[in-house]
PDB file of C-alpha atoms in Angstrom:
ATOM      1  CA  ALA W   1     -80.212 -48.511 -51.164  1.00 53.00           C
ATOM      2  CA  GLN W   2     -77.908 -48.701 -48.193  1.00 53.00           C
ATOM      3  CA  SER W   3     -74.320 -48.166 -49.332  1.00 84.00           C
ATOM      4  CA  VAL W   4     -72.660 -48.540 -45.949  1.00 92.00           C
ATOM      5  CA  THR W   5     -73.465 -51.017 -43.192  1.00 94.00           C
ATOM      6  CA  GLN W   6     -71.974 -50.948 -39.738  1.00 96.00           C
ATOM      7  CA  LEU W   7     -72.660 -54.361 -38.326  1.00 90.00           C
ATOM      8  CA  ASP W   8     -72.614 -53.476 -34.641  1.00 94.00           C
ATOM      9  CA  SER W   9     -74.668 -50.677 -33.120  1.00 95.00           C
ATOM     10  CA  GLN W  10     -72.835 -50.964 -29.787  1.00 96.00           C
ATOM     11  CA  VAL W  11     -69.467 -52.402 -28.813  1.00 97.00           C
ATOM     12  CA  PRO W  12     -68.471 -52.590 -25.138  1.00 96.00           C
ATOM     13  CA  VAL W  13     -64.826 -53.385 -24.367  1.00 96.00           C
ATOM     14  CA  PHE W  14     -62.529 -53.197 -21.371  1.00 96.00           C
ATOM     15  CA  GLU W  15     -59.810 -50.597 -21.158  1.00 96.00           C
ATOM     16  CA  GLU W  16     -56.523 -51.661 -22.806  1.00 96.00           C
ATOM     17  CA  ALA W  17     -58.287 -54.407 -24.773  1.00 97.00           C
ATOM     18  CA  PRO W  18     -58.186 -54.485 -28.586  1.00 97.00           C
ATOM     19  CA  VAL W  19     -61.239 -53.463 -30.572  1.00 98.00           C
ATOM     20  CA  GLU W  20     -62.538 -53.875 -34.110  1.00 97.00           C
ATOM     21  CA  LEU W  21     -65.476 -51.916 -35.492  1.00 98.00           C
ATOM     22  CA  ARG W  22     -66.877 -53.443 -38.629  1.00 97.00           C
ATOM     23  CA  CYS W  23     -67.945 -51.671 -41.799  1.00 97.00           C
ATOM     24  CA  ASN W  24     -69.086 -53.098 -45.099  1.00 95.00           C
ATOM     25  CA  TYR W  25     -70.062 -51.218 -48.212  1.00 93.00           C
ATOM     26  CA  SER W  26     -72.010 -52.166 -51.304  1.00 88.00           C
ATOM     27  CA  SER W  27     -70.597 -50.901 -54.561  1.00 80.00           C
ATOM     28  CA  SER W  28     -69.319 -52.296 -57.836  1.00 74.00           C
ATOM     29  CA  VAL W  29     -67.366 -49.143 -58.588  1.00 77.00           C
ATOM     30  CA  SER W  30     -64.392 -47.589 -56.926  1.00 79.00           C
ATOM     31  CA  VAL W  31     -64.975 -45.907 -53.606  1.00 85.00           C
ATOM     32  CA  TYR W  32     -63.327 -43.580 -51.180  1.00 89.00           C
ATOM     33  CA  LEU W  33     -63.745 -44.716 -47.572  1.00 93.00           C
ATOM     34  CA  PHE W  34     -63.669 -42.761 -44.335  1.00 94.00           C
ATOM     35  CA  TRP W  35     -64.007 -43.241 -40.595  1.00 96.00           C
ATOM     36  CA  TYR W  36     -65.277 -40.336 -38.500  1.00 96.00           C
ATOM     37  CA  VAL W  37     -65.516 -40.150 -34.706  1.00 96.00           C
ATOM     38  CA  GLN W  38     -68.079 -38.180 -32.727  1.00 94.00           C
ATOM     39  CA  TYR W  39     -67.228 -37.515 -29.086  1.00 92.00           C
ATOM     40  CA  PRO W  40     -70.107 -36.623 -26.756  1.00 87.00           C
ATOM     41  CA  ASN W  41     -71.563 -33.194 -27.530  1.00 81.00           C
ATOM     42  CA  GLN W  42     -69.051 -32.561 -30.300  1.00 85.00           C
ATOM     43  CA  GLY W  43     -69.074 -32.545 -34.083  1.00 87.00           C
ATOM     44  CA  LEU W  44     -67.670 -35.340 -36.215  1.00 92.00           C
ATOM     45  CA  GLN W  45     -63.900 -35.526 -36.678  1.00 92.00           C
ATOM     46  CA  LEU W  46     -62.007 -37.434 -39.345  1.00 93.00           C
ATOM     47  CA  LEU W  47     -60.069 -40.439 -38.016  1.00 95.00           C
ATOM     48  CA  LEU W  48     -58.682 -41.758 -41.279  1.00 95.00           C
ATOM     49  CA  LYS W  49     -59.463 -42.250 -44.953  1.00 93.00           C
ATOM     50  CA  TYR W  50     -58.678 -44.637 -47.796  1.00 92.00           C
ATOM     51  CA  LEU W  51     -58.326 -43.106 -51.246  1.00 88.00           C
ATOM     52  CA  SER W  52     -55.948 -45.465 -53.049  1.00 86.00           C
ATOM     53  CA  GLY W  53     -52.650 -47.266 -52.600  1.00 88.00           C
ATOM     54  CA  SER W  54     -51.797 -49.213 -49.466  1.00 90.00           C
ATOM     55  CA  THR W  55     -54.814 -51.022 -48.085  1.00 91.00           C
ATOM     56  CA  LEU W  56     -53.724 -50.463 -44.484  1.00 96.00           C
ATOM     57  CA  VAL W  57     -54.450 -46.930 -43.423  1.00 95.00           C
ATOM     58  CA  LYS W  58     -53.245 -45.377 -40.191  1.00 96.00           C
ATOM     59  CA  GLY W  59     -55.155 -42.567 -38.536  1.00 94.00           C
ATOM     60  CA  ILE W  60     -55.124 -40.424 -35.455  1.00 93.00           C
ATOM     61  CA  ASN W  61     -55.249 -41.654 -31.852  1.00 93.00           C
ATOM     62  CA  GLY W  62     -53.707 -45.037 -32.720  1.00 95.00           C
ATOM     63  CA  PHE W  63     -56.520 -46.215 -34.976  1.00 97.00           C
ATOM     64  CA  GLU W  64     -56.013 -48.030 -38.259  1.00 97.00           C
ATOM     65  CA  ALA W  65     -58.276 -49.560 -40.880  1.00 97.00           C
ATOM     66  CA  GLU W  66     -57.805 -52.077 -43.646  1.00 96.00           C
ATOM     67  CA  PHE W  67     -59.502 -51.860 -47.024  1.00 94.00           C
ATOM     68  CA  ASN W  68     -60.507 -55.298 -48.306  1.00 94.00           C
ATOM     69  CA  LYS W  69     -61.889 -55.058 -51.812  1.00 90.00           C
ATOM     70  CA  SER W  70     -62.890 -58.711 -52.139  1.00 91.00           C
ATOM     71  CA  GLN W  71     -64.927 -58.549 -48.945  1.00 92.00           C
ATOM     72  CA  THR W  72     -66.028 -54.936 -49.520  1.00 93.00           C
ATOM     73  CA  SER W  73     -65.007 -54.095 -45.984  1.00 95.00           C
ATOM     74  CA  PHE W  74     -63.177 -51.306 -44.193  1.00 96.00           C
ATOM     75  CA  HIS W  75     -62.934 -52.398 -40.561  1.00 97.00           C
ATOM     76  CA  LEU W  76     -61.491 -50.056 -37.943  1.00 98.00           C
ATOM     77  CA  ARG W  77     -59.085 -51.399 -35.331  1.00 98.00           C
ATOM     78  CA  LYS W  78     -57.112 -50.287 -32.315  1.00 98.00           C
ATOM     79  CA  PRO W  79     -54.791 -52.644 -30.397  1.00 97.00           C
ATOM     80  CA  SER W  80     -55.406 -51.074 -26.975  1.00 97.00           C
ATOM     81  CA  VAL W  81     -58.265 -48.723 -26.170  1.00 97.00           C
ATOM     82  CA  HIS W  82     -58.488 -45.990 -23.550  1.00 95.00           C
ATOM     83  CA  ILE W  83     -61.408 -44.494 -21.674  1.00 95.00           C
ATOM     84  CA  SER W  84     -61.053 -41.420 -23.876  1.00 94.00           C
ATOM     85  CA  ASP W  85     -61.957 -43.500 -26.953  1.00 96.00           C
ATOM     86  CA  THR W  86     -65.562 -43.659 -25.771  1.00 96.00           C
ATOM     87  CA  ALA W  87     -67.493 -42.166 -28.683  1.00 96.00           C
ATOM     88  CA  GLU W  88     -69.678 -42.897 -31.690  1.00 96.00           C
ATOM     89  CA  TYR W  89     -67.813 -44.062 -34.777  1.00 98.00           C
ATOM     90  CA  PHE W  90     -69.146 -43.610 -38.306  1.00 97.00           C
ATOM     91  CA  CYS W  91     -67.994 -45.301 -41.474  1.00 97.00           C
ATOM     92  CA  ALA W  92     -68.669 -43.320 -44.655  1.00 94.00           C
ATOM     93  CA  VAL W  93     -68.204 -43.756 -48.381  1.00 91.00           C
ATOM     94  CA  ILE W  94     -68.070 -41.658 -51.514  1.00 86.00           C
ATOM     95  CA  LEU W  95     -68.947 -43.683 -54.589  1.00 77.00           C
ATOM     96  CA  GLN W  96     -67.017 -43.011 -57.774  1.00 70.00           C
ATOM     97  CA  GLY W  97     -68.959 -40.466 -59.762  1.00 69.00           C
ATOM     98  CA  ALA W  98     -70.945 -39.294 -56.753  1.00 71.00           C
ATOM     99  CA  GLN W  99     -70.356 -36.035 -54.962  1.00 71.00           C
ATOM    100  CA  LYS W 100     -71.562 -36.749 -51.488  1.00 81.00           C
ATOM    101  CA  LEU W 101     -70.578 -38.649 -48.386  1.00 87.00           C
ATOM    102  CA  VAL W 102     -72.924 -41.462 -47.313  1.00 90.00           C
ATOM    103  CA  PHE W 103     -72.676 -42.481 -43.668  1.00 94.00           C
ATOM    104  CA  GLY W 104     -73.338 -45.767 -41.935  1.00 95.00           C
ATOM    105  CA  GLN W 105     -75.582 -45.993 -38.913  1.00 94.00           C
ATOM    106  CA  GLY W 106     -72.761 -45.613 -36.424  1.00 96.00           C
ATOM    107  CA  THR W 107     -71.222 -47.823 -33.723  1.00 97.00           C
ATOM    108  CA  ARG W 108     -71.187 -46.686 -30.132  1.00 97.00           C
ATOM    109  CA  LEU W 109     -67.903 -47.723 -28.487  1.00 97.00           C
ATOM    110  CA  THR W 110     -68.059 -47.939 -24.712  1.00 96.00           C
ATOM    111  CA  ILE W 111     -64.885 -48.483 -22.715  1.00 95.00           C
ATOM    112  CA  ASN W 112     -65.240 -50.098 -19.306  1.00 91.00           C
ATOM    113  CA  PRO W 113     -62.495 -49.680 -16.682  1.00 88.00           C
TER     114      PRO W 113
ATOM    115  CA  GLU T   1     -57.996 -21.590 -37.269  1.00 62.00           C
ATOM    116  CA  ALA T   2     -61.525 -21.275 -35.928  1.00 79.00           C
ATOM    117  CA  GLY T   3     -63.805 -24.234 -36.548  1.00 91.00           C
ATOM    118  CA  VAL T   4     -67.323 -24.431 -37.918  1.00 94.00           C
ATOM    119  CA  ALA T   5     -69.692 -22.478 -35.687  1.00 95.00           C
ATOM    120  CA  GLN T   6     -73.349 -23.319 -35.195  1.00 96.00           C
ATOM    121  CA  SER T   7     -76.116 -21.764 -33.134  1.00 96.00           C
ATOM    122  CA  PRO T   8     -78.156 -22.362 -31.188  1.00 97.00           C
ATOM    123  CA  ARG T   9     -76.783 -25.547 -29.640  1.00 95.00           C
ATOM    124  CA  TYR T  10     -80.181 -26.656 -28.380  1.00 96.00           C
ATOM    125  CA  LYS T  11     -83.736 -25.777 -29.366  1.00 97.00           C
ATOM    126  CA  ILE T  12     -87.079 -27.036 -28.099  1.00 98.00           C
ATOM    127  CA  ILE T  13     -90.251 -26.121 -29.984  1.00 97.00           C
ATOM    128  CA  GLU T  14     -93.780 -27.383 -30.372  1.00 97.00           C
ATOM    129  CA  LYS T  15     -94.974 -29.006 -33.582  1.00 96.00           C
ATOM    130  CA  ARG T  16     -96.152 -26.592 -36.255  1.00 96.00           C
ATOM    131  CA  GLN T  17     -93.810 -23.882 -34.973  1.00 97.00           C
ATOM    132  CA  SER T  18     -90.930 -22.492 -37.028  1.00 97.00           C
ATOM    133  CA  VAL T  19     -87.226 -22.708 -36.257  1.00 98.00           C
ATOM    134  CA  ALA T  20     -83.987 -21.517 -37.831  1.00 98.00           C
ATOM    135  CA  PHE T  21     -80.411 -22.687 -37.445  1.00 97.00           C
ATOM    136  CA  TRP T  22     -77.279 -20.755 -38.281  1.00 97.00           C
ATOM    137  CA  CYS T  23     -73.885 -21.964 -39.494  1.00 97.00           C
ATOM    138  CA  ASN T  24     -70.639 -20.132 -40.075  1.00 96.00           C
ATOM    139  CA  PRO T  25     -68.110 -22.349 -41.889  1.00 95.00           C
ATOM    140  CA  ILE T  26     -64.348 -22.155 -41.685  1.00 93.00           C
ATOM    141  CA  SER T  27     -63.110 -18.985 -43.350  1.00 91.00           C
ATOM    142  CA  GLY T  28     -62.474 -19.498 -47.049  1.00 88.00           C
ATOM    143  CA  HIS T  29     -64.341 -22.792 -47.326  1.00 90.00           C
ATOM    144  CA  ALA T  30     -66.369 -22.719 -50.523  1.00 88.00           C
ATOM    145  CA  THR T  31     -68.504 -25.801 -49.960  1.00 90.00           C
ATOM    146  CA  LEU T  32     -71.020 -26.056 -47.123  1.00 93.00           C
ATOM    147  CA  TYR T  33     -73.240 -28.974 -46.140  1.00 94.00           C
ATOM    148  CA  TRP T  34     -76.258 -29.358 -43.874  1.00 97.00           C
ATOM    149  CA  TYR T  35     -76.914 -32.825 -42.453  1.00 96.00           C
ATOM    150  CA  GLN T  36     -79.754 -34.258 -40.365  1.00 97.00           C
ATOM    151  CA  GLN T  37     -78.751 -36.846 -37.765  1.00 95.00           C
ATOM    152  CA  ILE T  38     -81.683 -38.676 -36.210  1.00 94.00           C
ATOM    153  CA  LEU T  39     -80.955 -40.506 -32.968  1.00 90.00           C
ATOM    154  CA  GLY T  40     -79.369 -43.883 -33.675  1.00 87.00           C
ATOM    155  CA  GLN T  41     -78.613 -43.100 -37.312  1.00 89.00           C
ATOM    156  CA  GLY T  42     -75.757 -41.650 -39.286  1.00 92.00           C
ATOM    157  CA  PRO T  43     -75.877 -38.127 -40.685  1.00 94.00           C
ATOM    158  CA  LYS T  44     -77.983 -37.710 -43.811  1.00 94.00           C
ATOM    159  CA  LEU T  45     -77.214 -34.966 -46.299  1.00 94.00           C
ATOM    160  CA  LEU T  46     -79.965 -32.366 -46.639  1.00 96.00           C
ATOM    161  CA  ILE T  47     -78.348 -29.754 -48.860  1.00 95.00           C
ATOM    162  CA  GLN T  48     -74.972 -28.850 -50.309  1.00 92.00           C
ATOM    163  CA  PHE T  49     -73.845 -25.360 -51.299  1.00 92.00           C
ATOM    164  CA  GLN T  50     -70.918 -24.225 -53.372  1.00 88.00           C
ATOM    165  CA  ASN T  51     -70.392 -20.566 -52.541  1.00 87.00           C
ATOM    166  CA  ASN T  52     -73.965 -19.211 -52.664  1.00 86.00           C
ATOM    167  CA  GLY T  53     -75.334 -21.771 -55.142  1.00 90.00           C
ATOM    168  CA  VAL T  54     -77.135 -25.030 -54.397  1.00 92.00           C
ATOM    169  CA  VAL T  55     -75.316 -28.127 -55.678  1.00 89.00           C
ATOM    170  CA  ASP T  56     -77.583 -30.838 -54.269  1.00 89.00           C
ATOM    171  CA  ASP T  57     -80.883 -30.486 -52.420  1.00 93.00           C
ATOM    172  CA  SER T  58     -82.425 -33.756 -53.564  1.00 91.00           C
ATOM    173  CA  GLN T  59     -83.029 -34.969 -49.998  1.00 92.00           C
ATOM    174  CA  LEU T  60     -84.326 -31.701 -48.591  1.00 95.00           C
ATOM    175  CA  PRO T  61     -88.073 -31.845 -47.758  1.00 94.00           C
ATOM    176  CA  LYS T  62     -88.810 -28.673 -49.641  1.00 94.00           C
ATOM    177  CA  ASP T  63     -92.394 -28.383 -48.447  1.00 95.00           C
ATOM    178  CA  ARG T  64     -91.115 -27.452 -44.991  1.00 97.00           C
ATOM    179  CA  PHE T  65     -87.333 -27.040 -45.112  1.00 97.00           C
ATOM    180  CA  SER T  66     -85.435 -24.192 -46.730  1.00 97.00           C
ATOM    181  CA  ALA T  67     -81.831 -23.085 -46.669  1.00 97.00           C
ATOM    182  CA  GLU T  68     -79.833 -20.197 -47.988  1.00 95.00           C
ATOM    183  CA  ARG T  69     -76.267 -18.983 -48.187  1.00 94.00           C
ATOM    184  CA  LEU T  70     -76.776 -15.547 -49.643  1.00 83.00           C
ATOM    185  CA  LYS T  71     -73.248 -14.161 -49.517  1.00 87.00           C
ATOM    186  CA  GLY T  72     -71.472 -17.473 -49.892  1.00 84.00           C
ATOM    187  CA  VAL T  73     -70.286 -17.443 -46.301  1.00 91.00           C
ATOM    188  CA  ASP T  74     -72.673 -18.249 -43.462  1.00 94.00           C
ATOM    189  CA  SER T  75     -75.880 -20.183 -43.960  1.00 97.00           C
ATOM    190  CA  THR T  76     -79.282 -20.626 -42.365  1.00 97.00           C
ATOM    191  CA  LEU T  77     -81.538 -23.674 -42.370  1.00 98.00           C
ATOM    192  CA  LYS T  78     -85.215 -23.171 -41.613  1.00 98.00           C
ATOM    193  CA  ILE T  79     -88.054 -25.540 -40.817  1.00 97.00           C
ATOM    194  CA  GLN T  80     -91.611 -24.254 -41.167  1.00 97.00           C
ATOM    195  CA  PRO T  81     -93.767 -25.847 -39.838  1.00 96.00           C
ATOM    196  CA  ALA T  82     -91.914 -28.401 -37.728  1.00 97.00           C
ATOM    197  CA  LYS T  83     -93.114 -31.968 -37.272  1.00 97.00           C
ATOM    198  CA  LEU T  84     -92.347 -34.434 -34.500  1.00 97.00           C
ATOM    199  CA  GLU T  85     -90.135 -36.449 -36.852  1.00 96.00           C
ATOM    200  CA  ASP T  86     -87.874 -33.425 -37.364  1.00 97.00           C
ATOM    201  CA  SER T  87     -86.399 -34.006 -33.900  1.00 98.00           C
ATOM    202  CA  ALA T  88     -82.709 -34.570 -34.635  1.00 97.00           C
ATOM    203  CA  VAL T  89     -79.271 -33.014 -34.519  1.00 96.00           C
ATOM    204  CA  TYR T  90     -78.615 -30.691 -37.447  1.00 97.00           C
ATOM    205  CA  LEU T  91     -74.975 -30.649 -38.448  1.00 96.00           C
ATOM    206  CA  CYS T  92     -73.166 -28.162 -40.624  1.00 96.00           C
ATOM    207  CA  ALA T  93     -69.906 -29.050 -42.358  1.00 94.00           C
ATOM    208  CA  SER T  94     -67.533 -27.385 -44.789  1.00 92.00           C
ATOM    209  CA  ILE T  95     -64.595 -28.207 -47.015  1.00 88.00           C
ATOM    210  CA  ALA T  96     -62.054 -25.986 -48.665  1.00 79.00           C
ATOM    211  CA  GLY T  97     -62.437 -27.136 -52.249  1.00 64.00           C
ATOM    212  CA  THR T  98     -65.207 -26.720 -54.788  1.00 61.00           C
ATOM    213  CA  SER T  99     -67.876 -29.364 -55.158  1.00 56.00           C
ATOM    214  CA  GLY T 100     -67.135 -32.090 -57.638  1.00 55.00           C
ATOM    215  CA  SER T 101     -63.407 -31.623 -57.842  1.00 58.00           C
ATOM    216  CA  SER T 102     -61.344 -34.661 -57.018  1.00 55.00           C
ATOM    217  CA  ALA T 103     -59.429 -32.757 -54.410  1.00 57.00           C
ATOM    218  CA  SER T 104     -62.548 -31.720 -52.565  1.00 62.00           C
ATOM    219  CA  LEU T 105     -64.075 -35.193 -52.594  1.00 63.00           C
ATOM    220  CA  MET T 106     -60.986 -36.539 -50.901  1.00 68.00           C
ATOM    221  CA  SER T 107     -60.885 -33.708 -48.392  1.00 73.00           C
ATOM    222  CA  GLU T 108     -61.864 -33.855 -44.787  1.00 81.00           C
ATOM    223  CA  GLN T 109     -65.238 -32.358 -44.024  1.00 87.00           C
ATOM    224  CA  PHE T 110     -65.029 -30.156 -40.936  1.00 91.00           C
ATOM    225  CA  PHE T 111     -68.140 -30.419 -38.799  1.00 93.00           C
ATOM    226  CA  GLY T 112     -69.695 -28.005 -36.353  1.00 94.00           C
ATOM    227  CA  PRO T 113     -70.987 -29.174 -32.951  1.00 93.00           C
ATOM    228  CA  GLY T 114     -74.560 -29.346 -34.230  1.00 95.00           C
ATOM    229  CA  THR T 115     -77.931 -28.035 -33.105  1.00 96.00           C
ATOM    230  CA  ARG T 116     -80.098 -30.486 -31.196  1.00 96.00           C
ATOM    231  CA  LEU T 117     -83.748 -29.889 -32.082  1.00 98.00           C
ATOM    232  CA  THR T 118     -86.564 -31.347 -30.012  1.00 97.00           C
ATOM    233  CA  VAL T 119     -90.088 -31.020 -31.397  1.00 97.00           C
ATOM    234  CA  LEU T 120     -92.836 -31.649 -28.824  1.00 96.00           C
TER     235      LEU T 120
END
């Protein structure tokens, strides 16, 4: 069963525009949530993570995400994107009691000048 | 601190041939993962090691895939014989903690650059 769904496979935006990448998960137990970024020809790098506490999580490169338990979502946002943000973004989850990271399908963010 | 190293970066083989990938995790990292990332999909866990022992290989196609981490440091992943559907990027990742501990589950996994395998 799919635990993580990224609703958009591709998101094109103009430079300096805001962006939101959507992620929903399916679980009735507690989860840990992560966003990873994969730049072209590079390995994945952690952007941010939600473990507990404040539902608004700030990460690197100006990204932030908000955990919404009632909507089982963990959408990633940035108020103003740059060309250098062009990459593939992956949402991932660890279910309580599990010992492995399950990734979504990824969203390719393309920044147009 | 050096990152996770993988080699080769690219490999092209014909179906039914054999291939091996190598990974050297960050020094001191006890837990090592191998993932398969098919084009257009997220990474899928193949096998997880803690030191030189296997923690989870439930999604490893054991009829053709094998992996080892004999000295608890670097690891190799082998495919024999390869099929067309094995074309993918094979990612290696490591974390500092031991599998199953709360601290390790919350930790960042450090990924290597991957090996892109093309099976013709």
